[in-house]
Coordinates of C-alpha atoms in Angstrom, one line a residue:
M22 CA 0.1 -0.1 0.1
P23 CA 1.4 3.5 -0.9
K24 CA 2.1 5.9 1.9
Q25 CA 1.5 9.7 1.8
G26 CA 4.7 11.8 1.6
T27 CA 6.6 9.2 -0.5
T28 CA 7.7 8.8 -4.0
F29 CA 6.8 5.6 -5.6
S30 CA 5.4 3.8 -8.6
L31 CA 2.0 2.3 -8.4
A32 CA 1.9 -1.2 -10.2
V33 CA -1.3 -1.7 -12.3
D34 CA -1.7 -5.1 -13.6
F35 CA -3.7 -5.9 -16.7
T36 CA -5.1 -9.5 -16.7
G37 CA -6.8 -10.6 -19.9
L38 CA -5.4 -7.8 -21.9
D39 CA -2.4 -8.2 -24.3
L40 CA -0.6 -4.9 -23.9
D41 CA 1.0 -5.3 -27.2
Q42 CA -2.4 -4.7 -28.7
A43 CA -2.9 -1.5 -26.6
E44 CA -1.9 1.8 -28.3
R45 CA -2.5 4.0 -25.3
I46 CA -3.8 3.7 -21.7
E47 CA -5.0 6.7 -19.7
F48 CA -4.9 6.7 -16.0
I49 CA -7.0 9.1 -14.0
F50 CA -7.0 9.4 -10.2
R51 CA -9.8 11.3 -8.3
R52 CA -10.8 12.0 -4.8
G53 CA -14.2 10.5 -5.4
P54 CA -15.9 7.9 -7.7
T55 CA -17.5 10.4 -10.2
S56 CA -16.2 12.4 -13.1
T57 CA -16.9 15.7 -11.0
S58 CA -14.8 14.6 -8.0
P59 CA -11.6 16.5 -7.7
L60 CA -8.6 15.4 -9.9
I61 CA -5.6 14.1 -8.1
K62 CA -3.5 12.8 -11.0
R63 CA -3.6 12.1 -14.7
C64 CA -1.1 10.2 -16.8
S65 CA -0.8 7.7 -19.7
W66 CA 1.2 4.9 -21.1
P67 CA 3.3 5.3 -23.1
G68 CA 4.4 8.5 -21.6
E69 CA 4.8 9.1 -17.9
A70 CA 3.8 5.7 -17.1
V71 CA 6.0 2.8 -18.1
R72 CA 5.5 -0.8 -18.8
E73 CA 7.3 -3.4 -16.8
E74 CA 9.4 -5.2 -19.4
G75 CA 7.8 -8.6 -20.6
S76 CA 4.8 -8.1 -18.5
S77 CA 1.2 -6.9 -18.3
R78 CA 2.0 -4.4 -15.6
I79 CA 2.2 -0.6 -16.0
L80 CA 4.1 1.4 -13.4
V81 CA 2.4 4.8 -12.7
P82 CA 4.9 7.2 -11.0
W83 CA 3.8 9.2 -8.0
A84 CA 5.6 12.3 -6.6
A85 CA 5.3 12.9 -2.9
A86 CA 3.6 16.2 -3.5
E87 CA 0.8 14.3 -5.3
T88 CA 0.1 11.9 -2.4
W89 CA -1.0 14.9 -0.2
L90 CA -4.1 15.3 -2.6
V91 CA -5.6 12.1 -1.4
P92 CA -8.3 12.6 1.1
G93 CA -7.6 12.2 4.8
D94 CA -9.4 8.7 5.0
G95 CA -6.7 7.5 2.4
T96 CA -9.5 6.4 -0.2
F97 CA -9.1 7.5 -3.8
Y98 CA -10.3 6.2 -7.2
L99 CA -8.6 5.1 -10.4
D100 CA -10.2 4.8 -13.8
T101 CA -8.6 3.8 -17.0
R102 CA -9.2 4.3 -20.7
I103 CA -7.7 1.7 -23.1
T104 CA -7.1 2.5 -26.7
L105 CA -6.4 -0.6 -28.9
R106 CA -4.4 -0.6 -32.1
D107 CA -6.5 -1.1 -35.2
S108 CA -9.9 -1.0 -33.5
T109 CA -12.5 1.5 -32.4
D110 CA -13.6 -0.8 -29.4
Q111 CA -12.5 0.2 -25.9
P112 CA -12.3 -2.5 -23.4
Q113 CA -14.4 -2.0 -20.4
T114 CA -12.8 -1.3 -17.1
E115 CA -14.0 -0.8 -13.6
I116 CA -13.5 2.3 -11.3
L117 CA -11.3 0.9 -8.6
A118 CA -11.3 2.2 -4.9
L119 CA -7.6 2.2 -3.8
K120 CA -6.2 3.1 -0.3
M121 CA -3.1 5.1 0.7
S122 CA -1.6 4.9 4.1
P123 CA -1.4 8.0 6.1
T124 CA 1.9 9.3 7.7
L125 CA 2.8 10.6 11.0
F126 CA 5.3 13.0 9.3
Q127 CA 4.1 16.3 8.1
E128 CA 4.7 17.6 4.6
V129 CA 7.5 19.9 5.7
D130 CA 9.4 17.5 7.9
G131 CA 11.7 16.3 5.2
A132 CA 12.6 19.9 4.1

């Protein structure tokens, strides 16, 4: 489980999807489960996120400053949009509730 105030890569596994057939995957993280919930982070693969070599795992980088945008209870939400090569179909994905551990350190302790 990721922890507030740290820099890390969130591993997102895609089972049942051949990533070689994917042209682009967009990741959006929000404070709530709706499109009107405040945005925390947005990135894509290829791009800021990277594929773990030879696997169906994408590593989404998080900066320590971004972790402070997660609500106090630690719950935040991830949605993905997958664009396939040579297809107009987009695989269906679920909105996932994720948890981030709080920290006893304050944002300015490391400075």
